XYZ file of C-alpha atoms in Angstrom:
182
model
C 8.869 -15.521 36.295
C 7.851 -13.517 39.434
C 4.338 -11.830 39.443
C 3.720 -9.043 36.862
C 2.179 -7.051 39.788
C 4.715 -7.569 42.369
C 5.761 -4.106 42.686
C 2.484 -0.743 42.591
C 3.434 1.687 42.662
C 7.230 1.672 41.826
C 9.958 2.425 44.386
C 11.110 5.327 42.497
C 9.555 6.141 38.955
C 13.614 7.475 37.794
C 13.594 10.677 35.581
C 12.136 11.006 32.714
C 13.258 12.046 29.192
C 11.049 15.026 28.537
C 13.160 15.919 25.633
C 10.334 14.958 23.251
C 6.716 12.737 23.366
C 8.637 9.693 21.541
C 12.012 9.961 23.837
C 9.631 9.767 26.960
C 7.626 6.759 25.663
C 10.595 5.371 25.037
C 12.411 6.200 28.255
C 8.885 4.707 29.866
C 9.358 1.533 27.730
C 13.213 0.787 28.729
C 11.975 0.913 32.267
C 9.877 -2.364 31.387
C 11.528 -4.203 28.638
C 11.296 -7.646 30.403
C 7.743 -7.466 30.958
C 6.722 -6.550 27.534
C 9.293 -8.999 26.243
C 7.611 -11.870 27.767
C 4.132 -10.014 26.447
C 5.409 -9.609 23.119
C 6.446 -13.262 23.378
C 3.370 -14.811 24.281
C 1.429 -12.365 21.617
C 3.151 -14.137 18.966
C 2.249 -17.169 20.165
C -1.439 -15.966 20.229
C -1.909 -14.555 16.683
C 0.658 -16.903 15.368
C -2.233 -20.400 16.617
C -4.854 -17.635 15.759
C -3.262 -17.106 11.988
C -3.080 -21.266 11.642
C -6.407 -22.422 12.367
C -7.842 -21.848 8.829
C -5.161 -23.617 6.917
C -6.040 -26.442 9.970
C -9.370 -26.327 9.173
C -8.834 -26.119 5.489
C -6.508 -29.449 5.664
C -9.576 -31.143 7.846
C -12.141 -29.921 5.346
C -10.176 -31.539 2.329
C -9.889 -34.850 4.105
C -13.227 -34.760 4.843
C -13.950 -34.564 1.551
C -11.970 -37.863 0.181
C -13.251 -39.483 3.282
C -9.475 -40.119 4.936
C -10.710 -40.918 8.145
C -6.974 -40.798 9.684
C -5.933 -37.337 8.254
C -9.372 -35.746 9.227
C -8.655 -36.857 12.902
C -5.476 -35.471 12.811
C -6.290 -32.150 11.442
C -9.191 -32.060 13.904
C -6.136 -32.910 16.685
C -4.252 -30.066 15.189
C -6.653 -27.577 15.426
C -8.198 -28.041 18.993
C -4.419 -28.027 20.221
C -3.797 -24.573 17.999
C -7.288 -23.586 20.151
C -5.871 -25.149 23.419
C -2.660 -23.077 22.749
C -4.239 -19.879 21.574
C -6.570 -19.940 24.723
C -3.447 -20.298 27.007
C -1.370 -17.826 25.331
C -4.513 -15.234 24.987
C -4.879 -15.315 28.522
C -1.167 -14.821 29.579
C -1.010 -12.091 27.091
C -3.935 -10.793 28.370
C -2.067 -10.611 31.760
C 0.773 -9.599 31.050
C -0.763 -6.302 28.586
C -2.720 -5.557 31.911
C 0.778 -5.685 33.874
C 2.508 -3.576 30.915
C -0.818 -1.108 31.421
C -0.596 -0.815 35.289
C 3.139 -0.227 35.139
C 3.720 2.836 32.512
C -0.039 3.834 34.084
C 1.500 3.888 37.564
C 4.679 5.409 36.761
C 3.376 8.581 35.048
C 1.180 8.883 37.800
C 4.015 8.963 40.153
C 6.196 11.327 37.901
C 2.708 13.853 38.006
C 2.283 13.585 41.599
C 5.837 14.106 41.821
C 6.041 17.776 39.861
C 2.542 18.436 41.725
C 4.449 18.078 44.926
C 7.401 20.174 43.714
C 5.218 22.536 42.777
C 3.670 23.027 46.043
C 1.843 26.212 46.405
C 2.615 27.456 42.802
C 0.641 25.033 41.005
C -2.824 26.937 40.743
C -0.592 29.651 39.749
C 1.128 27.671 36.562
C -1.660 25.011 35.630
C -5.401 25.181 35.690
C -6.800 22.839 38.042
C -8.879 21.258 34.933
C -5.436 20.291 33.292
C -4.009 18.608 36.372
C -7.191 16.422 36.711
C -7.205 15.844 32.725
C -3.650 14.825 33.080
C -4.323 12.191 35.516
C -7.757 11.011 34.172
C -6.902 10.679 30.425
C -3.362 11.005 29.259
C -2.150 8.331 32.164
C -4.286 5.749 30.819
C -3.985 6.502 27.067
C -0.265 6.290 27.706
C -0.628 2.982 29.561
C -2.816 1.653 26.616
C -0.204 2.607 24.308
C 1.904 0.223 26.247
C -0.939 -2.370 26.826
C -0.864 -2.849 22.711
C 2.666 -3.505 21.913
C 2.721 -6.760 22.400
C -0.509 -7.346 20.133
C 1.201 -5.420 17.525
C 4.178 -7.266 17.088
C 2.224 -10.099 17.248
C -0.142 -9.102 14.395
C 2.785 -8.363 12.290
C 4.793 -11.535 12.584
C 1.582 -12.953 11.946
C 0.508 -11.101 9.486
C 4.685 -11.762 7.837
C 4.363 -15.736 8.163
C 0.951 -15.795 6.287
C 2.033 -13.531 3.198
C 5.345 -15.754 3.491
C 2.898 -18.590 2.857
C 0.428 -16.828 0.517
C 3.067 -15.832 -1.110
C 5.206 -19.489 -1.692
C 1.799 -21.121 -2.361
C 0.874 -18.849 -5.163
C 2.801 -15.561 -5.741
C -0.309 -14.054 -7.574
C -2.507 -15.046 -4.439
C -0.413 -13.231 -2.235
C 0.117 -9.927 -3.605
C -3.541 -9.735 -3.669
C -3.854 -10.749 -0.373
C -0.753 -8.427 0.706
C -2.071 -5.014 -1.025
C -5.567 -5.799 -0.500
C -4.895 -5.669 4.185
């Protein structure tokens, strides 16, 4: 996969859908599917080793306790490879969020500069100066932090899925508790 960062700003930021808030953020991300694929990928990953280290740990715990030497090491195996893993992962998510960031980030700034330059001259005359500079300070990166978090998201909820799955086959009672109480 090529760098994340290959191309700031963006050749051409396309037009927007300004029918609506939710038809631009989507329009925004269609324009980056593949890189918050591979981030939503790699946040599964993350909260997936993250969501299997205490049943890990629990499995260690219990052969520690009838002194099985062979299964402790084991689960001790298992869990530093779920930390290896999660470490990995956490940091190519991490990358890749900051890539998903720059991207929408960059590309609304473009689209503003763009109508600013339209505008020309009439600008003052249609938009306080305070707004423009609000614009470009605020909204840009709120909207590339909205894109930043996807991938976290989905991989809190497949996460969050799996675990009730297995609350839920281990002891139904359990995991309705466990379900209504998050």
């Amino acid at each position: 996969m090529r760098d994340p960062f290959h191309k700031l700003p963006v050749p051409d930021p396309g037009t927007p859908d300004l029918a609506s808030v939710p038809r631009f953020f989507l329009w925004l991300v269609r324009g980056q599917l593949d890189q918050l694929a591979v981030g939503i990928g790699y946040g599964i990953v993350w909260m997936m080793t993250q969501a299997m280290i205490p049943g890990a740990l629990g499995h260690g715990i219990q052969a520690a306790s009838q002194k099985d030497l062979h299964t402790l090491a084991k689960w001790v195996g298992v869990v530093v490879l779920l930390g290896a893993v999660q470490a990995v992962t956490g940091i190519a998510r991490h990358r890749r969020a900051i890539a998903n960031w720059m991207h929408a980030g960059t590309k609304v700034q473009q689209l503003l500069a763009r109508h600013a330059a339209n505008l020309g001259g009439d600008l003052p005359k249609q938009v306080a100066t305070g707004e423009v500079v609000a614009v470009s300070a605020n909204d840009v990166e709120r909207i590339g932090g909205t894109v930043d978090v996807i991938p976290r998201l989905v991989g809190a909820l497949v996460a969050f899925i799996t675990v009730a799955s297995i609350l839920i086959h281990a002891s139904w009672q359990l995991g309705l508790i466990v379900i209504c109480g998050v």
